[in-house]
PDB file of N, CA, C and O in Angstrom:
ATOM      1  N   MET A 205      58.506  -9.917 -11.474  1.00 89.00           N
ATOM      2  CA  MET A 205      57.128  -9.565 -10.993  1.00 89.00           C
ATOM      3  C   MET A 205      56.307 -10.791 -11.526  1.00 89.00           C
ATOM      4  O   MET A 205      56.271 -11.193 -12.603  1.00 89.00           O
ATOM      5  N   GLN A 206      55.500 -11.324 -10.524  1.00 95.00           N
ATOM      6  CA  GLN A 206      54.592 -12.380 -10.816  1.00 95.00           C
ATOM      7  C   GLN A 206      53.226 -11.934 -11.179  1.00 95.00           C
ATOM      8  O   GLN A 206      52.681 -11.149 -10.310  1.00 95.00           O
ATOM      9  N   GLU A 207      52.685 -12.295 -12.333  1.00 97.00           N
ATOM     10  CA  GLU A 207      51.320 -11.875 -12.706  1.00 97.00           C
ATOM     11  C   GLU A 207      50.348 -13.089 -12.778  1.00 97.00           C
ATOM     12  O   GLU A 207      50.860 -14.144 -13.265  1.00 97.00           O
ATOM     13  N   VAL A 208      49.293 -12.934 -12.135  1.00 98.00           N
ATOM     14  CA  VAL A 208      48.297 -14.020 -12.093  1.00 98.00           C
ATOM     15  C   VAL A 208      46.852 -13.374 -12.474  1.00 98.00           C
ATOM     16  O   VAL A 208      46.635 -12.186 -12.026  1.00 98.00           O
ATOM     17  N   PHE A 209      46.174 -14.153 -13.184  1.00 98.00           N
ATOM     18  CA  PHE A 209      44.825 -13.694 -13.550  1.00 98.00           C
ATOM     19  C   PHE A 209      43.761 -14.737 -13.117  1.00 98.00           C
ATOM     20  O   PHE A 209      44.006 -16.009 -13.379  1.00 98.00           O
ATOM     21  N   ILE A 210      42.692 -14.244 -12.505  1.00 98.00           N
ATOM     22  CA  ILE A 210      41.657 -15.261 -12.039  1.00 98.00           C
ATOM     23  C   ILE A 210      40.303 -14.691 -12.576  1.00 98.00           C
ATOM     24  O   ILE A 210      40.004 -13.549 -12.846  1.00 98.00           O
ATOM     25  N   LYS A 211      39.365 -15.700 -12.652  1.00 98.00           N
ATOM     26  CA  LYS A 211      38.047 -15.465 -12.921  1.00 98.00           C
ATOM     27  C   LYS A 211      37.234 -16.361 -11.869  1.00 98.00           C
ATOM     28  O   LYS A 211      37.401 -17.513 -11.834  1.00 98.00           O
ATOM     29  N   LYS A 212      36.511 -15.573 -11.121  1.00 96.00           N
ATOM     30  CA  LYS A 212      35.735 -16.271  -9.966  1.00 96.00           C
ATOM     31  C   LYS A 212      34.265 -15.836  -9.895  1.00 96.00           C
ATOM     32  O   LYS A 212      34.086 -14.586  -9.920  1.00 96.00           O
ATOM     33  N   TYR A 213      33.380 -16.699  -9.737  1.00 95.00           N
ATOM     34  CA  TYR A 213      31.951 -16.341  -9.633  1.00 95.00           C
ATOM     35  C   TYR A 213      31.571 -16.346  -8.169  1.00 95.00           C
ATOM     36  O   TYR A 213      31.875 -17.328  -7.407  1.00 95.00           O
ATOM     37  N   TRP A 214      30.870 -15.358  -7.697  1.00 92.00           N
ATOM     38  CA  TRP A 214      30.419 -15.279  -6.339  1.00 92.00           C
ATOM     39  C   TRP A 214      28.909 -15.419  -6.466  1.00 92.00           C
ATOM     40  O   TRP A 214      28.175 -14.515  -6.693  1.00 92.00           O
ATOM     41  N   ALA A 215      28.341 -16.539  -6.141  1.00 92.00           N
ATOM     42  CA  ALA A 215      26.985 -16.976  -6.353  1.00 92.00           C
ATOM     43  C   ALA A 215      26.024 -16.110  -5.406  1.00 92.00           C
ATOM     44  O   ALA A 215      24.983 -15.683  -5.880  1.00 92.00           O
ATOM     45  N   GLU A 216      26.555 -15.829  -4.224  1.00 92.00           N
ATOM     46  CA  GLU A 216      25.646 -15.142  -3.186  1.00 92.00           C
ATOM     47  C   GLU A 216      25.274 -13.743  -3.786  1.00 92.00           C
ATOM     48  O   GLU A 216      24.121 -13.216  -3.470  1.00 92.00           O
ATOM     49  N   GLU A 217      26.088 -13.073  -4.501  1.00 90.00           N
ATOM     50  CA  GLU A 217      25.786 -11.793  -5.041  1.00 90.00           C
ATOM     51  C   GLU A 217      25.597 -11.812  -6.687  1.00 90.00           C
ATOM     52  O   GLU A 217      25.395 -10.728  -7.180  1.00 90.00           O
ATOM     53  N   ASN A 218      25.695 -12.927  -7.243  1.00 96.00           N
ATOM     54  CA  ASN A 218      25.578 -13.068  -8.651  1.00 96.00           C
ATOM     55  C   ASN A 218      26.480 -12.123  -9.417  1.00 96.00           C
ATOM     56  O   ASN A 218      26.116 -11.395 -10.270  1.00 96.00           O
ATOM     57  N   ILE A 219      27.867 -12.223  -9.054  1.00 96.00           N
ATOM     58  CA  ILE A 219      28.838 -11.420  -9.672  1.00 96.00           C
ATOM     59  C   ILE A 219      29.923 -12.218 -10.070  1.00 96.00           C
ATOM     60  O   ILE A 219      30.415 -13.216  -9.381  1.00 96.00           O
ATOM     61  N   LEU A 220      30.468 -12.034 -11.310  1.00 97.00           N
ATOM     62  CA  LEU A 220      31.575 -12.725 -11.790  1.00 97.00           C
ATOM     63  C   LEU A 220      32.732 -11.753 -11.773  1.00 97.00           C
ATOM     64  O   LEU A 220      32.669 -10.586 -12.225  1.00 97.00           O
ATOM     65  N   PHE A 221      33.837 -12.182 -11.024  1.00 97.00           N
ATOM     66  CA  PHE A 221      35.017 -11.163 -10.953  1.00 97.00           C
ATOM     67  C   PHE A 221      36.109 -11.738 -11.823  1.00 97.00           C
ATOM     68  O   PHE A 221      36.333 -12.921 -11.856  1.00 97.00           O
ATOM     69  N   TYR A 222      36.774 -10.796 -12.561  1.00 98.00           N
ATOM     70  CA  TYR A 222      38.049 -11.024 -13.148  1.00 98.00           C
ATOM     71  C   TYR A 222      38.981 -10.108 -12.377  1.00 98.00           C
ATOM     72  O   TYR A 222      38.826  -8.932 -12.177  1.00 98.00           O
ATOM     73  N   VAL A 223      40.128 -10.665 -12.043  1.00 98.00           N
ATOM     74  CA  VAL A 223      41.155  -9.993 -11.282  1.00 98.00           C
ATOM     75  C   VAL A 223      42.549 -10.269 -11.802  1.00 98.00           C
ATOM     76  O   VAL A 223      42.964 -11.379 -11.989  1.00 98.00           O
ATOM     77  N   HIS A 224      43.284  -9.229 -11.915  1.00 98.00           N
ATOM     78  CA  HIS A 224      44.625  -9.095 -12.348  1.00 98.00           C
ATOM     79  C   HIS A 224      45.608  -8.923 -11.133  1.00 98.00           C
ATOM     80  O   HIS A 224      45.463  -7.832 -10.487  1.00 98.00           O
ATOM     81  N   PHE A 225      46.305  -9.845 -10.670  1.00 98.00           N
ATOM     82  CA  PHE A 225      47.229  -9.650  -9.563  1.00 98.00           C
ATOM     83  C   PHE A 225      48.722  -9.580 -10.004  1.00 98.00           C
ATOM     84  O   PHE A 225      49.158 -10.180 -10.935  1.00 98.00           O
ATOM     85  N   GLN A 226      49.353  -8.620  -9.305  1.00 97.00           N
ATOM     86  CA  GLN A 226      50.859  -8.558  -9.635  1.00 97.00           C
ATOM     87  C   GLN A 226      51.409  -8.790  -8.161  1.00 97.00           C
ATOM     88  O   GLN A 226      51.061  -8.015  -7.207  1.00 97.00           O
ATOM     89  N   ASP A 227      52.364  -9.592  -8.060  1.00 96.00           N
ATOM     90  CA  ASP A 227      53.024  -9.991  -6.781  1.00 96.00           C
ATOM     91  C   ASP A 227      52.000 -10.206  -5.691  1.00 96.00           C
ATOM     92  O   ASP A 227      52.245  -9.629  -4.633  1.00 96.00           O
ATOM     93  N   GLY A 228      50.871 -10.856  -6.029  1.00 95.00           N
ATOM     94  CA  GLY A 228      49.943 -11.162  -4.907  1.00 95.00           C
ATOM     95  C   GLY A 228      48.905 -10.083  -4.616  1.00 95.00           C
ATOM     96  O   GLY A 228      47.971 -10.316  -3.869  1.00 95.00           O
ATOM     97  N   ARG A 229      48.980  -8.905  -5.210  1.00 96.00           N
ATOM     98  CA  ARG A 229      48.095  -7.829  -5.006  1.00 96.00           C
ATOM     99  C   ARG A 229      47.287  -7.512  -6.217  1.00 96.00           C
ATOM    100  O   ARG A 229      47.831  -7.420  -7.358  1.00 96.00           O
ATOM    101  N   ALA A 230      45.954  -7.185  -6.106  1.00 98.00           N
ATOM    102  CA  ALA A 230      45.123  -6.899  -7.184  1.00 98.00           C
ATOM    103  C   ALA A 230      45.437  -5.535  -7.748  1.00 98.00           C
ATOM    104  O   ALA A 230      45.685  -4.491  -6.999  1.00 98.00           O
ATOM    105  N   VAL A 231      45.614  -5.421  -9.076  1.00 98.00           N
ATOM    106  CA  VAL A 231      45.953  -4.122  -9.722  1.00 98.00           C
ATOM    107  C   VAL A 231      44.823  -3.758 -10.646  1.00 98.00           C
ATOM    108  O   VAL A 231      44.680  -2.602 -10.989  1.00 98.00           O
ATOM    109  N   ARG A 232      44.021  -4.756 -11.187  1.00 98.00           N
ATOM    110  CA  ARG A 232      42.853  -4.421 -12.019  1.00 98.00           C
ATOM    111  C   ARG A 232      41.851  -5.468 -11.746  1.00 98.00           C
ATOM    112  O   ARG A 232      42.070  -6.582 -11.419  1.00 98.00           O
ATOM    113  N   GLN A 233      40.544  -4.977 -11.853  1.00 98.00           N
ATOM    114  CA  GLN A 233      39.419  -5.905 -11.529  1.00 98.00           C
ATOM    115  C   GLN A 233      38.288  -5.566 -12.429  1.00 98.00           C
ATOM    116  O   GLN A 233      37.952  -4.376 -12.656  1.00 98.00           O
ATOM    117  N   ILE A 234      37.559  -6.561 -12.895  1.00 98.00           N
ATOM    118  CA  ILE A 234      36.277  -6.346 -13.546  1.00 98.00           C
ATOM    119  C   ILE A 234      35.199  -7.103 -12.753  1.00 98.00           C
ATOM    120  O   ILE A 234      35.252  -8.292 -12.578  1.00 98.00           O
ATOM    121  N   ASP A 235      34.146  -6.351 -12.438  1.00 97.00           N
ATOM    122  CA  ASP A 235      32.953  -6.940 -11.800  1.00 97.00           C
ATOM    123  C   ASP A 235      31.895  -6.998 -12.793  1.00 97.00           C
ATOM    124  O   ASP A 235      31.416  -5.988 -13.342  1.00 97.00           O
ATOM    125  N   VAL A 236      31.457  -8.247 -13.075  1.00 97.00           N
ATOM    126  CA  VAL A 236      30.382  -8.407 -14.105  1.00 97.00           C
ATOM    127  C   VAL A 236      29.021  -8.873 -13.396  1.00 97.00           C
ATOM    128  O   VAL A 236      29.022  -9.869 -12.812  1.00 97.00           O
ATOM    129  N   THR A 237      28.015  -8.055 -13.541  1.00 94.00           N
ATOM    130  CA  THR A 237      26.738  -8.401 -12.960  1.00 94.00           C
ATOM    131  C   THR A 237      25.684  -8.532 -14.135  1.00 94.00           C
ATOM    132  O   THR A 237      26.106  -8.193 -15.192  1.00 94.00           O
ATOM    133  N   PRO A 238      24.424  -9.003 -13.963  1.00 94.00           N
ATOM    134  CA  PRO A 238      23.511  -9.037 -15.002  1.00 94.00           C
ATOM    135  C   PRO A 238      23.292  -7.701 -15.635  1.00 94.00           C
ATOM    136  O   PRO A 238      22.907  -7.694 -16.807  1.00 94.00           O
ATOM    137  N   ASP A 239      23.470  -6.627 -14.911  1.00 93.00           N
ATOM    138  CA  ASP A 239      23.164  -5.338 -15.456  1.00 93.00           C
ATOM    139  C   ASP A 239      24.332  -4.492 -15.974  1.00 93.00           C
ATOM    140  O   ASP A 239      24.071  -3.491 -16.698  1.00 93.00           O
ATOM    141  N   LYS A 240      25.534  -4.753 -15.549  1.00 94.00           N
ATOM    142  CA  LYS A 240      26.703  -3.904 -15.929  1.00 94.00           C
ATOM    143  C   LYS A 240      28.048  -4.541 -15.673  1.00 94.00           C
ATOM    144  O   LYS A 240      28.096  -5.633 -15.029  1.00 94.00           O
ATOM    145  N   LYS A 241      29.070  -3.862 -16.161  1.00 96.00           N
ATOM    146  CA  LYS A 241      30.440  -4.248 -15.937  1.00 96.00           C
ATOM    147  C   LYS A 241      31.139  -3.078 -15.277  1.00 96.00           C
ATOM    148  O   LYS A 241      30.842  -1.879 -15.768  1.00 96.00           O
ATOM    149  N   ILE A 242      31.800  -3.269 -14.194  1.00 97.00           N
ATOM    150  CA  ILE A 242      32.515  -2.194 -13.414  1.00 97.00           C
ATOM    151  C   ILE A 242      34.086  -2.585 -13.582  1.00 97.00           C
ATOM    152  O   ILE A 242      34.468  -3.680 -13.334  1.00 97.00           O
ATOM    153  N   PHE A 243      34.795  -1.479 -14.085  1.00 98.00           N
ATOM    154  CA  PHE A 243      36.194  -1.620 -14.228  1.00 98.00           C
ATOM    155  C   PHE A 243      36.908  -0.902 -13.230  1.00 98.00           C
ATOM    156  O   PHE A 243      36.776   0.370 -13.019  1.00 98.00           O
ATOM    157  N   LEU A 244      37.760  -1.554 -12.389  1.00 98.00           N
ATOM    158  CA  LEU A 244      38.473  -0.969 -11.367  1.00 98.00           C
ATOM    159  C   LEU A 244      39.959  -1.235 -11.528  1.00 98.00           C
ATOM    160  O   LEU A 244      40.416  -2.127 -12.193  1.00 98.00           O
ATOM    161  N   SER A 245      40.729  -0.206 -10.976  1.00 98.00           N
ATOM    162  CA  SER A 245      42.230  -0.367 -11.067  1.00 98.00           C
ATOM    163  C   SER A 245      42.894   0.477  -9.882  1.00 98.00           C
ATOM    164  O   SER A 245      42.160   0.942  -9.089  1.00 98.00           O
ATOM    165  N   LYS A 246      44.175   0.360  -9.832  1.00 96.00           N
ATOM    166  CA  LYS A 246      44.827   1.085  -8.754  1.00 96.00           C
ATOM    167  C   LYS A 246      44.565   2.545  -8.779  1.00 96.00           C
ATOM    168  O   LYS A 246      44.426   3.334  -7.802  1.00 96.00           O
ATOM    169  N   ASP A 247      44.422   3.064  -9.976  1.00 96.00           N
ATOM    170  CA  ASP A 247      44.163   4.538 -10.205  1.00 96.00           C
ATOM    171  C   ASP A 247      42.618   4.846 -10.049  1.00 96.00           C
ATOM    172  O   ASP A 247      42.275   5.975  -9.862  1.00 96.00           O
ATOM    173  N   HIS A 248      41.733   3.821 -10.074  1.00 97.00           N
ATOM    174  CA  HIS A 248      40.318   4.059  -9.907  1.00 97.00           C
ATOM    175  C   HIS A 248      39.751   2.760  -9.083  1.00 97.00           C
ATOM    176  O   HIS A 248      39.139   1.814  -9.633  1.00 97.00           O
ATOM    177  N   PRO A 249      40.053   2.788  -7.839  1.00 98.00           N
ATOM    178  CA  PRO A 249      39.834   1.630  -6.899  1.00 98.00           C
ATOM    179  C   PRO A 249      38.362   1.463  -6.474  1.00 98.00           C
ATOM    180  O   PRO A 249      38.053   0.411  -5.902  1.00 98.00           O
ATOM    181  N   HIS A 250      37.447   2.438  -6.578  1.00 97.00           N
ATOM    182  CA  HIS A 250      36.181   2.447  -6.204  1.00 97.00           C
ATOM    183  C   HIS A 250      35.190   2.993  -7.250  1.00 97.00           C
ATOM    184  O   HIS A 250      35.523   3.881  -7.946  1.00 97.00           O
ATOM    185  N   GLU A 251      34.039   2.271  -7.203  1.00 96.00           N
ATOM    186  CA  GLU A 251      32.919   2.791  -8.150  1.00 96.00           C
ATOM    187  C   GLU A 251      31.639   2.325  -7.526  1.00 96.00           C
ATOM    188  O   GLU A 251      31.421   1.072  -7.403  1.00 96.00           O
ATOM    189  N   GLY A 252      30.807   3.291  -6.999  1.00 93.00           N
ATOM    190  CA  GLY A 252      29.630   2.826  -6.250  1.00 93.00           C
ATOM    191  C   GLY A 252      29.984   2.000  -5.054  1.00 93.00           C
ATOM    192  O   GLY A 252      30.852   2.374  -4.332  1.00 93.00           O
ATOM    193  N   ASP A 253      29.342   0.801  -4.979  1.00 91.00           N
ATOM    194  CA  ASP A 253      29.611  -0.149  -3.885  1.00 91.00           C
ATOM    195  C   ASP A 253      30.772  -1.034  -4.233  1.00 91.00           C
ATOM    196  O   ASP A 253      31.237  -1.793  -3.342  1.00 91.00           O
ATOM    197  N   ALA A 254      31.391  -0.994  -5.430  1.00 94.00           N
ATOM    198  CA  ALA A 254      32.444  -1.882  -5.760  1.00 94.00           C
ATOM    199  C   ALA A 254      33.786  -1.258  -5.407  1.00 94.00           C
ATOM    200  O   ALA A 254      34.018  -0.104  -5.509  1.00 94.00           O
ATOM    201  N   SER A 255      34.621  -2.221  -4.975  1.00 97.00           N
ATOM    202  CA  SER A 255      36.046  -1.803  -4.665  1.00 97.00           C
ATOM    203  C   SER A 255      36.960  -2.783  -5.087  1.00 97.00           C
ATOM    204  O   SER A 255      36.780  -4.042  -5.185  1.00 97.00           O
ATOM    205  N   LEU A 256      38.119  -2.430  -5.583  1.00 98.00           N
ATOM    206  CA  LEU A 256      39.265  -3.233  -5.992  1.00 98.00           C
ATOM    207  C   LEU A 256      39.637  -4.020  -4.721  1.00 98.00           C
ATOM    208  O   LEU A 256      39.829  -3.609  -3.612  1.00 98.00           O
ATOM    209  N   PHE A 257      39.842  -5.384  -4.978  1.00 97.00           N
ATOM    210  CA  PHE A 257      40.218  -6.299  -3.978  1.00 97.00           C
ATOM    211  C   PHE A 257      41.365  -5.893  -3.334  1.00 97.00           C
ATOM    212  O   PHE A 257      42.456  -5.601  -3.869  1.00 97.00           O
ATOM    213  N   ASP A 258      41.354  -5.677  -1.930  1.00 95.00           N
ATOM    214  CA  ASP A 258      42.506  -5.068  -1.258  1.00 95.00           C
ATOM    215  C   ASP A 258      43.145  -6.073  -0.281  1.00 95.00           C
ATOM    216  O   ASP A 258      43.812  -5.673   0.683  1.00 95.00           O
ATOM    217  N   HIS A 259      43.039  -7.355  -0.482  1.00 94.00           N
ATOM    218  CA  HIS A 259      43.688  -8.352   0.250  1.00 94.00           C
ATOM    219  C   HIS A 259      44.680  -9.037  -0.597  1.00 94.00           C
ATOM    220  O   HIS A 259      44.732  -8.908  -1.839  1.00 94.00           O
ATOM    221  N   SER A 260      45.495  -9.927  -0.025  1.00 93.00           N
ATOM    222  CA  SER A 260      46.429 -10.831  -0.851  1.00 93.00           C
ATOM    223  C   SER A 260      45.657 -11.843  -1.546  1.00 93.00           C
ATOM    224  O   SER A 260      44.599 -12.333  -1.064  1.00 93.00           O
ATOM    225  N   ILE A 261      46.209 -12.258  -2.685  1.00 94.00           N
ATOM    226  CA  ILE A 261      45.662 -13.383  -3.397  1.00 94.00           C
ATOM    227  C   ILE A 261      45.553 -14.712  -2.527  1.00 94.00           C
ATOM    228  O   ILE A 261      44.688 -15.518  -2.680  1.00 94.00           O
ATOM    229  N   ASP A 262      46.478 -14.756  -1.571  1.00 92.00           N
ATOM    230  CA  ASP A 262      46.538 -15.890  -0.681  1.00 92.00           C
ATOM    231  C   ASP A 262      45.240 -16.003   0.235  1.00 92.00           C
ATOM    232  O   ASP A 262      45.009 -17.013   0.758  1.00 92.00           O
ATOM    233  N   ASP A 263      44.511 -14.848   0.287  1.00 93.00           N
ATOM    234  CA  ASP A 263      43.241 -14.912   1.115  1.00 93.00           C
ATOM    235  C   ASP A 263      42.157 -15.511   0.393  1.00 93.00           C
ATOM    236  O   ASP A 263      41.063 -15.750   1.041  1.00 93.00           O
ATOM    237  N   LEU A 264      42.256 -15.723  -0.877  1.00 91.00           N
ATOM    238  CA  LEU A 264      41.157 -16.360  -1.629  1.00 91.00           C
ATOM    239  C   LEU A 264      41.282 -17.870  -1.697  1.00 91.00           C
ATOM    240  O   LEU A 264      42.270 -18.409  -1.672  1.00 91.00           O
ATOM    241  N   GLN A 265      40.107 -18.532  -1.679  1.00 90.00           N
ATOM    242  CA  GLN A 265      40.055 -19.931  -1.851  1.00 90.00           C
ATOM    243  C   GLN A 265      39.807 -20.183  -3.328  1.00 90.00           C
ATOM    244  O   GLN A 265      38.749 -20.132  -3.928  1.00 90.00           O
ATOM    245  N   LEU A 266      40.945 -20.495  -3.985  1.00 94.00           N
ATOM    246  CA  LEU A 266      40.995 -20.664  -5.469  1.00 94.00           C
ATOM    247  C   LEU A 266      41.126 -22.133  -5.838  1.00 94.00           C
ATOM    248  O   LEU A 266      41.899 -22.840  -5.320  1.00 94.00           O
ATOM    249  N   ASP A 267      40.431 -22.542  -6.936  1.00 94.00           N
ATOM    250  CA  ASP A 267      40.566 -23.788  -7.503  1.00 94.00           C
ATOM    251  C   ASP A 267      41.341 -23.680  -8.770  1.00 94.00           C
ATOM    252  O   ASP A 267      41.434 -22.483  -9.411  1.00 94.00           O
ATOM    253  N   GLN A 268      41.865 -24.669  -9.341  1.00 96.00           N
ATOM    254  CA  GLN A 268      42.621 -24.534 -10.631  1.00 96.00           C
ATOM    255  C   GLN A 268      41.898 -23.965 -11.702  1.00 96.00           C
ATOM    256  O   GLN A 268      42.383 -23.182 -12.552  1.00 96.00           O
ATOM    257  N   LYS A 269      40.515 -24.269 -11.760  1.00 96.00           N
ATOM    258  CA  LYS A 269      39.687 -23.655 -12.795  1.00 96.00           C
ATOM    259  C   LYS A 269      39.515 -22.137 -12.718  1.00 96.00           C
ATOM    260  O   LYS A 269      39.050 -21.454 -13.583  1.00 96.00           O
ATOM    261  N   ASP A 270      39.822 -21.590 -11.599  1.00 97.00           N
ATOM    262  CA  ASP A 270      39.785 -20.152 -11.357  1.00 97.00           C
ATOM    263  C   ASP A 270      40.906 -19.361 -12.080  1.00 97.00           C
ATOM    264  O   ASP A 270      40.745 -18.131 -12.319  1.00 97.00           O
ATOM    265  N   PHE A 271      42.044 -19.992 -12.422  1.00 98.00           N
ATOM    266  CA  PHE A 271      43.057 -19.310 -13.025  1.00 98.00           C
ATOM    267  C   PHE A 271      42.822 -19.213 -14.524  1.00 98.00           C
ATOM    268  O   PHE A 271      42.510 -20.279 -15.193  1.00 98.00           O
ATOM    269  N   ILE A 272      43.068 -18.022 -15.161  1.00 98.00           N
ATOM    270  CA  ILE A 272      42.852 -17.879 -16.579  1.00 98.00           C
ATOM    271  C   ILE A 272      44.162 -17.294 -17.171  1.00 98.00           C
ATOM    272  O   ILE A 272      45.043 -16.726 -16.448  1.00 98.00           O
ATOM    273  N   ALA A 273      44.124 -17.335 -18.611  1.00 98.00           N
ATOM    274  CA  ALA A 273      45.276 -16.753 -19.285  1.00 98.00           C
ATOM    275  C   ALA A 273      45.113 -15.242 -19.268  1.00 98.00           C
ATOM    276  O   ALA A 273      44.045 -14.634 -19.255  1.00 98.00           O
ATOM    277  N   ALA A 274      46.259 -14.489 -19.405  1.00 98.00           N
ATOM    278  CA  ALA A 274      46.184 -13.075 -19.501  1.00 98.00           C
ATOM    279  C   ALA A 274      45.355 -12.653 -20.573  1.00 98.00           C
ATOM    280  O   ALA A 274      44.654 -11.626 -20.585  1.00 98.00           O
ATOM    281  N   GLU A 275      45.345 -13.334 -21.775  1.00 98.00           N
ATOM    282  CA  GLU A 275      44.546 -12.963 -22.949  1.00 98.00           C
ATOM    283  C   GLU A 275      43.144 -12.970 -22.650  1.00 98.00           C
ATOM    284  O   GLU A 275      42.422 -12.127 -23.195  1.00 98.00           O
ATOM    285  N   VAL A 276      42.657 -13.839 -21.774  1.00 97.00           N
ATOM    286  CA  VAL A 276      41.243 -13.905 -21.512  1.00 97.00           C
ATOM    287  C   VAL A 276      40.853 -12.671 -20.687  1.00 97.00           C
ATOM    288  O   VAL A 276      39.776 -12.051 -20.968  1.00 97.00           O
ATOM    289  N   PHE A 277      41.633 -12.287 -19.758  1.00 98.00           N
ATOM    290  CA  PHE A 277      41.459 -11.155 -18.902  1.00 98.00           C
ATOM    291  C   PHE A 277      41.469  -9.904 -19.859  1.00 98.00           C
ATOM    292  O   PHE A 277      40.510  -9.092 -19.864  1.00 98.00           O
ATOM    293  N   GLU A 278      42.474  -9.791 -20.681  1.00 98.00           N
ATOM    294  CA  GLU A 278      42.674  -8.576 -21.548  1.00 98.00           C
ATOM    295  C   GLU A 278      41.509  -8.465 -22.558  1.00 98.00           C
ATOM    296  O   GLU A 278      41.170  -7.355 -22.926  1.00 98.00           O
ATOM    297  N   LYS A 279      40.952  -9.515 -22.993  1.00 97.00           N
ATOM    298  CA  LYS A 279      39.859  -9.460 -23.954  1.00 97.00           C
ATOM    299  C   LYS A 279      38.644  -8.829 -23.359  1.00 97.00           C
ATOM    300  O   LYS A 279      37.943  -7.909 -23.881  1.00 97.00           O
ATOM    301  N   VAL A 280      38.358  -9.116 -21.952  1.00 96.00           N
ATOM    302  CA  VAL A 280      37.267  -8.471 -21.252  1.00 96.00           C
ATOM    303  C   VAL A 280      37.661  -7.046 -20.920  1.00 96.00           C
ATOM    304  O   VAL A 280      36.815  -6.160 -21.073  1.00 96.00           O
ATOM    305  N   TRP A 281      38.807  -6.868 -20.508  1.00 97.00           N
ATOM    306  CA  TRP A 281      39.240  -5.533 -20.098  1.00 97.00           C
ATOM    307  C   TRP A 281      39.149  -4.495 -21.371  1.00 97.00           C
ATOM    308  O   TRP A 281      38.821  -3.297 -21.281  1.00 97.00           O
ATOM    309  N   ALA A 282      39.433  -5.029 -22.528  1.00 96.00           N
ATOM    310  CA  ALA A 282      39.358  -4.230 -23.715  1.00 96.00           C
ATOM    311  C   ALA A 282      38.009  -3.602 -24.036  1.00 96.00           C
ATOM    312  O   ALA A 282      37.811  -2.734 -24.832  1.00 96.00           O
ATOM    313  N   LYS A 283      36.935  -4.253 -23.482  1.00 89.00           N
ATOM    314  CA  LYS A 283      35.648  -3.772 -23.674  1.00 89.00           C
ATOM    315  C   LYS A 283      35.144  -2.718 -22.728  1.00 89.00           C
ATOM    316  O   LYS A 283      33.977  -2.512 -22.554  1.00 89.00           O
ATOM    317  N   LYS A 284      36.106  -2.072 -22.106  1.00 83.00           N
ATOM    318  CA  LYS A 284      35.896  -1.056 -21.271  1.00 83.00           C
ATOM    319  C   LYS A 284      35.110   0.132 -21.792  1.00 83.00           C
ATOM    320  O   LYS A 284      35.298   0.546 -22.982  1.00 83.00           O
TER     321      LYS A 284
END
């Protein structure tokens, strides 16, 4: 199983996304806005307007700086 962790800022909506991918599919996601953090997973894929990314990681335009260590993701996830 290949695990990849990314951190990507979406300027248009002022949202910072942390996403954990397994074999190219999102399994956990954290949406960080100025007001709140939303924690999503395969078991909890929707909250309000937020949804777990449902496309392949290949659909994203990622730069090298977007890839993070698992520990970085887990530190944010632990603040759930």
